[in-house]
PDB file of N, CA, C, O and CB in Angstrom:
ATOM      1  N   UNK A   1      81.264  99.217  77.582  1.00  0.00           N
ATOM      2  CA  UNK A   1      81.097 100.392  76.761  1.00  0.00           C
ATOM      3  C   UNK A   1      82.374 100.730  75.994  1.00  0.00           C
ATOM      4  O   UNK A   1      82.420 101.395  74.959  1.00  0.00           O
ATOM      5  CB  UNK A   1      80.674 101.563  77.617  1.00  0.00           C
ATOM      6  N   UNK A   2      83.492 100.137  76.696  1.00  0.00           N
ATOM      7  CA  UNK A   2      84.961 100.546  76.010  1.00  0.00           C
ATOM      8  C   UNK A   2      84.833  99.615  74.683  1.00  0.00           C
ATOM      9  O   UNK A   2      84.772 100.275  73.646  1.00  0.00           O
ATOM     10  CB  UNK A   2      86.553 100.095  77.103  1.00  0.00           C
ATOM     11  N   UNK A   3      84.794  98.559  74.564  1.00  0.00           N
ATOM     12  CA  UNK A   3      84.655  97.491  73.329  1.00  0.00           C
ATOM     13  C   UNK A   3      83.477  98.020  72.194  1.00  0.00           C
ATOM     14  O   UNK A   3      83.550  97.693  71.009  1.00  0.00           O
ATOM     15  CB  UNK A   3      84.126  95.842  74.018  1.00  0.00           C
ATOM     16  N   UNK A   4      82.563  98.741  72.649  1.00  0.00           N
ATOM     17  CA  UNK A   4      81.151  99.055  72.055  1.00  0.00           C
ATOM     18  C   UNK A   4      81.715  98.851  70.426  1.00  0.00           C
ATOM     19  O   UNK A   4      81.276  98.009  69.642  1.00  0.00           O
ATOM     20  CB  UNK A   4      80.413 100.880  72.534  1.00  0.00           C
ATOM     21  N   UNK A   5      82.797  99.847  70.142  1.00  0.00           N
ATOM     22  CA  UNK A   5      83.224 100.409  68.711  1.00  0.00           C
ATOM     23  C   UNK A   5      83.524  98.863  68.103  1.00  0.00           C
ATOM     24  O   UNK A   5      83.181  98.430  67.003  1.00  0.00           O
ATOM     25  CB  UNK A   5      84.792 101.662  68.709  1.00  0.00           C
ATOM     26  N   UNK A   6      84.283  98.162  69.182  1.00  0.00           N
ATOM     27  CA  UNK A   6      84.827  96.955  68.294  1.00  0.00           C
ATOM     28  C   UNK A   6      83.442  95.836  68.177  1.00  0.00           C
ATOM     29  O   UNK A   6      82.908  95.369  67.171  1.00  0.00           O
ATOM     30  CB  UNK A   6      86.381  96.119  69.183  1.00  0.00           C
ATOM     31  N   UNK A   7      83.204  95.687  69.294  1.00  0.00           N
ATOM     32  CA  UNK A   7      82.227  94.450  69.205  1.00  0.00           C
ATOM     33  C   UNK A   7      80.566  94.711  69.746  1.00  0.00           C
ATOM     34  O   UNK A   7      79.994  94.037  70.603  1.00  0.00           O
ATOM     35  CB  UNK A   7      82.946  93.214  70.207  1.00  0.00           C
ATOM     36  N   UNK A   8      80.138  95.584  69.178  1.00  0.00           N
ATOM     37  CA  UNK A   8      78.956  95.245  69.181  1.00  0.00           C
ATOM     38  C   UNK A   8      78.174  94.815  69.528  1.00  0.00           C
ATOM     39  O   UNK A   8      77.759  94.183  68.557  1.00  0.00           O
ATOM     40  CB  UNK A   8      78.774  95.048  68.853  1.00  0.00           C
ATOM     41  N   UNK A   9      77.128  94.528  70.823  1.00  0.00           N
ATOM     42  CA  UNK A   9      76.633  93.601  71.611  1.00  0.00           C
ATOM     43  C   UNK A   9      74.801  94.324  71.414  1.00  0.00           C
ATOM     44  O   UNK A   9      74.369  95.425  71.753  1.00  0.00           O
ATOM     45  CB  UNK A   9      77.568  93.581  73.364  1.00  0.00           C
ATOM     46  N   UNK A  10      74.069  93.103  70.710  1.00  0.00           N
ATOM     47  CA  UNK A  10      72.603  93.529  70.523  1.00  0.00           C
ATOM     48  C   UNK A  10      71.653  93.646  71.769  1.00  0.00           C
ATOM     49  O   UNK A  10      71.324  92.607  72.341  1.00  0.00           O
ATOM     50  CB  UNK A  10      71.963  92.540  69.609  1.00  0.00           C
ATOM     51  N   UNK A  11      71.239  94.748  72.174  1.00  0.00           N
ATOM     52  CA  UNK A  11      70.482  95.152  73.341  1.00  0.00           C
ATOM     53  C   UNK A  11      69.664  93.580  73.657  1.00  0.00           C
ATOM     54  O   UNK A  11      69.900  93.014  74.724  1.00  0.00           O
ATOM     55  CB  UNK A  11      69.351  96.648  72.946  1.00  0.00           C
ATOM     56  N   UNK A  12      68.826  93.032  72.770  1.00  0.00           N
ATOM     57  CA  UNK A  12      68.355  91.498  73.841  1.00  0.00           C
ATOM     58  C   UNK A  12      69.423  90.844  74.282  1.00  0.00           C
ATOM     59  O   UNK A  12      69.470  90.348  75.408  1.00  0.00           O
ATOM     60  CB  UNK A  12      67.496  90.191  73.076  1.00  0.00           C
ATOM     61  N   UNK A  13      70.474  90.784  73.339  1.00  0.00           N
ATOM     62  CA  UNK A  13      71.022  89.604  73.973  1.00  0.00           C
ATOM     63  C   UNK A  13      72.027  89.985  75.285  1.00  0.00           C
ATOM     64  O   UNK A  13      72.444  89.250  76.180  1.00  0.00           O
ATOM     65  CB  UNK A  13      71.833  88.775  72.811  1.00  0.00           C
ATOM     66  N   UNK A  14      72.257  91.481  75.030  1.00  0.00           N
ATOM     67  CA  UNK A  14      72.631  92.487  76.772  1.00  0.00           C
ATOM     68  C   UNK A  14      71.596  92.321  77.735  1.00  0.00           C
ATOM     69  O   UNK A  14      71.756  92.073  78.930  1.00  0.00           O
ATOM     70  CB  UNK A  14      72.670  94.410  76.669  1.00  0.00           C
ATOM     71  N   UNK A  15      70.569  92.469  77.152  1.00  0.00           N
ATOM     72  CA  UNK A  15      69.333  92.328  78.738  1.00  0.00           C
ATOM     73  C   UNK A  15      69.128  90.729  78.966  1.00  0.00           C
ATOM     74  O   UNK A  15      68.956  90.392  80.137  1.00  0.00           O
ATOM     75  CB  UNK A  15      67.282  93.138  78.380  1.00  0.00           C
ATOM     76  N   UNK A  16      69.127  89.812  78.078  1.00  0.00           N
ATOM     77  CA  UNK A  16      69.016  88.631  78.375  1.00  0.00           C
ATOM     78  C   UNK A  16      70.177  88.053  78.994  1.00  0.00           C
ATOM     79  O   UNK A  16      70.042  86.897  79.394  1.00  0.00           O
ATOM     80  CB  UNK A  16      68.652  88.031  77.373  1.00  0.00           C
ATOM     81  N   UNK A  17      71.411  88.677  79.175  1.00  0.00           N
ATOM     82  CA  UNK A  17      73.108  88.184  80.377  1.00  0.00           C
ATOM     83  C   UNK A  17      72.330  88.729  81.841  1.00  0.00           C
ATOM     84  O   UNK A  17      72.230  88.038  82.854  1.00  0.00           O
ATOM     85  CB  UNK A  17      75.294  89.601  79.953  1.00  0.00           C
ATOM     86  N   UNK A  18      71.771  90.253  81.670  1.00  0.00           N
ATOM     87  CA  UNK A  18      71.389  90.559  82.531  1.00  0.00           C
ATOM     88  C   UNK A  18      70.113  89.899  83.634  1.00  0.00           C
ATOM     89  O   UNK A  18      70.047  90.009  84.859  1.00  0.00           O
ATOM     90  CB  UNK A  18      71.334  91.484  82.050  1.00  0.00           C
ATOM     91  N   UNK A  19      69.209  89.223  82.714  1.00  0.00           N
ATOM     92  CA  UNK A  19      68.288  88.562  83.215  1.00  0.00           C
ATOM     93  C   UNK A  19      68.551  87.370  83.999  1.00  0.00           C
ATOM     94  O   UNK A  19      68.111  86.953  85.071  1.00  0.00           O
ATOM     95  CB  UNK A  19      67.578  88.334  82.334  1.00  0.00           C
ATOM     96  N   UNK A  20      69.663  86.809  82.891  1.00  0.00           N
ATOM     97  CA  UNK A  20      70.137  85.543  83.706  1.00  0.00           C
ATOM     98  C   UNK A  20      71.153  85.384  84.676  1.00  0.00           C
ATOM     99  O   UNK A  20      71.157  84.374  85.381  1.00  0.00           O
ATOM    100  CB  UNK A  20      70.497  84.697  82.940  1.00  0.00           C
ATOM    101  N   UNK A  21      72.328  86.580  84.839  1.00  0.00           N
ATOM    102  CA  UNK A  21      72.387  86.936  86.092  1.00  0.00           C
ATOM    103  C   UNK A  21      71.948  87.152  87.048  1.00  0.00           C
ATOM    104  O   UNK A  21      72.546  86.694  88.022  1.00  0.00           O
ATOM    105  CB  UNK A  21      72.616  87.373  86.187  1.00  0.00           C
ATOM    106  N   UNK A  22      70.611  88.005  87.305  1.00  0.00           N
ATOM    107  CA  UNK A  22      69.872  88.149  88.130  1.00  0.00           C
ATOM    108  C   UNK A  22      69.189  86.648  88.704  1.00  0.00           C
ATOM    109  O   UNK A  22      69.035  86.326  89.882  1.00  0.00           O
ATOM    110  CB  UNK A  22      69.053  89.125  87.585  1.00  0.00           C
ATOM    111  N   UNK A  23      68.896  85.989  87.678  1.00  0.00           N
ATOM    112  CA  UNK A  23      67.892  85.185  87.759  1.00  0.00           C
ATOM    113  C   UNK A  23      68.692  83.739  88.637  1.00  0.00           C
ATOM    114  O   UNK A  23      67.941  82.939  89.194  1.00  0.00           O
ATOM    115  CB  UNK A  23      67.233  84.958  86.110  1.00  0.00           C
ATOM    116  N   UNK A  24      70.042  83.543  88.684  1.00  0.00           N
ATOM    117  CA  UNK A  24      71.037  82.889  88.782  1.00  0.00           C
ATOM    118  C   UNK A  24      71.399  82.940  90.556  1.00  0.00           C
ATOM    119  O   UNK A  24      71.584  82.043  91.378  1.00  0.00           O
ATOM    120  CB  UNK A  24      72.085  83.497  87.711  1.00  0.00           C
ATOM    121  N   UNK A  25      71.389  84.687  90.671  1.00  0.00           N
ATOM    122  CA  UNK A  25      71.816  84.863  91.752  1.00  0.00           C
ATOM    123  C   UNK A  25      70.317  85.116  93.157  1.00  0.00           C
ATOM    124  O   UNK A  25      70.228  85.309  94.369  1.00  0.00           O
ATOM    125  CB  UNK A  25      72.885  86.120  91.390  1.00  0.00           C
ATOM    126  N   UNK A  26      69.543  84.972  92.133  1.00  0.00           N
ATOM    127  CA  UNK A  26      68.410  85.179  93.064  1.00  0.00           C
ATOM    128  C   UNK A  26      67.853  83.275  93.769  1.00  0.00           C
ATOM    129  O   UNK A  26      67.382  82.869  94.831  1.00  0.00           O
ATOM    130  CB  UNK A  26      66.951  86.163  91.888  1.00  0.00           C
ATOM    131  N   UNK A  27      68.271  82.611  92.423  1.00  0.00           N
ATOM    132  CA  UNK A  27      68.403  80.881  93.115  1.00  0.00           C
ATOM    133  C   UNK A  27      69.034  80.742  93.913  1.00  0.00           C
ATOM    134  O   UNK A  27      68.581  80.119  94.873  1.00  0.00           O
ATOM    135  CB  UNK A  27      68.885  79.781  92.451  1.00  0.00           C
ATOM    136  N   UNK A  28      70.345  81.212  93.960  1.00  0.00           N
ATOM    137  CA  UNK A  28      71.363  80.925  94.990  1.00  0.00           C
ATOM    138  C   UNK A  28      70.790  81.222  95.929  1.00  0.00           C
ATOM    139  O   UNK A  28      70.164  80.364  96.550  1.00  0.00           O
ATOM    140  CB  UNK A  28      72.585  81.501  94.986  1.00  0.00           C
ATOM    141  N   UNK A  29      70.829  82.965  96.471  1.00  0.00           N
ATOM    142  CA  UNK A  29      69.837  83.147  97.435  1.00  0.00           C
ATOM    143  C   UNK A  29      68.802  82.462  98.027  1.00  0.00           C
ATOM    144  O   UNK A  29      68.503  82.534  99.219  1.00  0.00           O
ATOM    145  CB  UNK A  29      69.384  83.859  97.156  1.00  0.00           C
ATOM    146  N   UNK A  30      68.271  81.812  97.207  1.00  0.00           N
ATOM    147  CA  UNK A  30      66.808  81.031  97.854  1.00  0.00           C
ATOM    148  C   UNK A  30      67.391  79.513  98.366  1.00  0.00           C
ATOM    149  O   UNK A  30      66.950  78.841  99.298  1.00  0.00           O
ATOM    150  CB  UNK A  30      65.322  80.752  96.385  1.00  0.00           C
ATOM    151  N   UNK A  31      68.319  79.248  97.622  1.00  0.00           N
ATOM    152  CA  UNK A  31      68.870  78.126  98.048  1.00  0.00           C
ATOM    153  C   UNK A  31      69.565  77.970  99.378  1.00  0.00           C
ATOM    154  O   UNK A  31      69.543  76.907  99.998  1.00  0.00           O
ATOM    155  CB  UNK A  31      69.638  77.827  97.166  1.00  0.00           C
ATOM    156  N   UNK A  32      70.373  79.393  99.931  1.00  0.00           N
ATOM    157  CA  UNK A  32      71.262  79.741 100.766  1.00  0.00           C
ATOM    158  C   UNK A  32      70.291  80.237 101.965  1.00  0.00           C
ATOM    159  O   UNK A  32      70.766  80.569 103.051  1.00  0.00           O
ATOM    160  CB  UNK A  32      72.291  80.764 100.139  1.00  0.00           C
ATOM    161  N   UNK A  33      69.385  80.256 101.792  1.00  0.00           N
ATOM    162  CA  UNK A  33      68.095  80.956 102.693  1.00  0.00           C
ATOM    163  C   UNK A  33      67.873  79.613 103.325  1.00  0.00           C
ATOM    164  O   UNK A  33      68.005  79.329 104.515  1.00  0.00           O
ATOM    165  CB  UNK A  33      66.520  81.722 101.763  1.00  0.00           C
ATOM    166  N   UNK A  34      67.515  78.838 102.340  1.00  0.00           N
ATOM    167  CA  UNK A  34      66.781  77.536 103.020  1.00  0.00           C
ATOM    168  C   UNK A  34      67.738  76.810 103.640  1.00  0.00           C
ATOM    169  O   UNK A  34      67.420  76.056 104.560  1.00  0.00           O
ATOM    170  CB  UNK A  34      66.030  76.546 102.033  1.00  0.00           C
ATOM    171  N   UNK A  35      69.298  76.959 103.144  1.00  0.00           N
ATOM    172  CA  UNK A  35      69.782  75.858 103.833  1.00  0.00           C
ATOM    173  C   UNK A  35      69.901  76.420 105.297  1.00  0.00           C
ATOM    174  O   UNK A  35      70.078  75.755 106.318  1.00  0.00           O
ATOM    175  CB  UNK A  35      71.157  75.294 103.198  1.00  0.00           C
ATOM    176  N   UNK A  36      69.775  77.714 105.193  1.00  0.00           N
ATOM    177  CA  UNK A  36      70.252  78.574 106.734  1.00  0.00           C
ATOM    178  C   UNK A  36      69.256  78.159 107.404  1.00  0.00           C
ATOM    179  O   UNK A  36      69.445  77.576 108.471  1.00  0.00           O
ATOM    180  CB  UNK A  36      70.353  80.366 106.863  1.00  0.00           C
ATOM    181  N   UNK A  37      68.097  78.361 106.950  1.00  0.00           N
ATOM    182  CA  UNK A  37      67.011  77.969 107.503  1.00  0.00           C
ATOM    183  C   UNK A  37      66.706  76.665 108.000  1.00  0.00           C
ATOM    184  O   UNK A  37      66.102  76.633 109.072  1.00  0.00           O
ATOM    185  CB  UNK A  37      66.252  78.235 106.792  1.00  0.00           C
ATOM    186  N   UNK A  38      66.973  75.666 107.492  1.00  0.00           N
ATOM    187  CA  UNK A  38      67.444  74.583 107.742  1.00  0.00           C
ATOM    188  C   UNK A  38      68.350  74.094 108.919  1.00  0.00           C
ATOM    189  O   UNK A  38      67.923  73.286 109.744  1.00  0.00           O
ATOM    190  CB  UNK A  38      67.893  74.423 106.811  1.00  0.00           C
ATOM    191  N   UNK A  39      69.542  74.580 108.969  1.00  0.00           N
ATOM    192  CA  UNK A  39      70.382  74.302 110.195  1.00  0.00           C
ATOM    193  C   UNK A  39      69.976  75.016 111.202  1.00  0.00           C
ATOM    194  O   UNK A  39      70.548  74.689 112.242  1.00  0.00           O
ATOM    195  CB  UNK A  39      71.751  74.541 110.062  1.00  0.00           C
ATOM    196  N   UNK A  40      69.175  75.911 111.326  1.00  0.00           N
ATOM    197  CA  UNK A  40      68.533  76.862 112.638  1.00  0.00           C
ATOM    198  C   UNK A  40      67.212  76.412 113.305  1.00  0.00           C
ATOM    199  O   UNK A  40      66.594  76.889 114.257  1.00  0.00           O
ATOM    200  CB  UNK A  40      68.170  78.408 112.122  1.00  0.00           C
ATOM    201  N   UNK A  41      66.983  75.404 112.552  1.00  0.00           N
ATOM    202  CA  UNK A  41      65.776  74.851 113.031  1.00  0.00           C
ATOM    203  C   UNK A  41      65.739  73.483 112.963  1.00  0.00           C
ATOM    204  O   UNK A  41      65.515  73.081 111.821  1.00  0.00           O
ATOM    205  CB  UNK A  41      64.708  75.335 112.390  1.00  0.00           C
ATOM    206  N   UNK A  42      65.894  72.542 113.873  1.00  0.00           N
ATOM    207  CA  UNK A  42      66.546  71.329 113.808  1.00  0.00           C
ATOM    208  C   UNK A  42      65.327  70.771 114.738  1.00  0.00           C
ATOM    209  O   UNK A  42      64.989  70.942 115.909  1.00  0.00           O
ATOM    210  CB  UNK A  42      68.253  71.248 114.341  1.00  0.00           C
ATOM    211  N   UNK A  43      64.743  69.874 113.417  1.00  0.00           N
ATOM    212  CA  UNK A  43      63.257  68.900 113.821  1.00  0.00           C
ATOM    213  C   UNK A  43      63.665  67.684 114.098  1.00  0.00           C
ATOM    214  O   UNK A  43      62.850  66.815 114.407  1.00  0.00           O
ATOM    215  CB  UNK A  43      62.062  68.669 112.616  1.00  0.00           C
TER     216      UNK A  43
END
């Protein structure tokens, strides 16, 4: 919000950093789930 005056940032392409953050950290998660899941259950 401090930069707003200088640089300008167009609301999609702000919600679309936001999306793909989310979207980034929610893989990890699923990734970090399974591997846990994985070493706790040993077939």
């Amino acid at each position: 919000m401090i930069v707003a005056k200088y640089f300008p940032v167009p609301t999609p392409i702000s919600l679309g950093v936001v999306v793909l953050i989310l979207a980034i950290t929610v893989v990890i998660s699923l990734m970090a789930t399974q591997k846990r899941a994985a070493a706790e259950d040993p077939k």
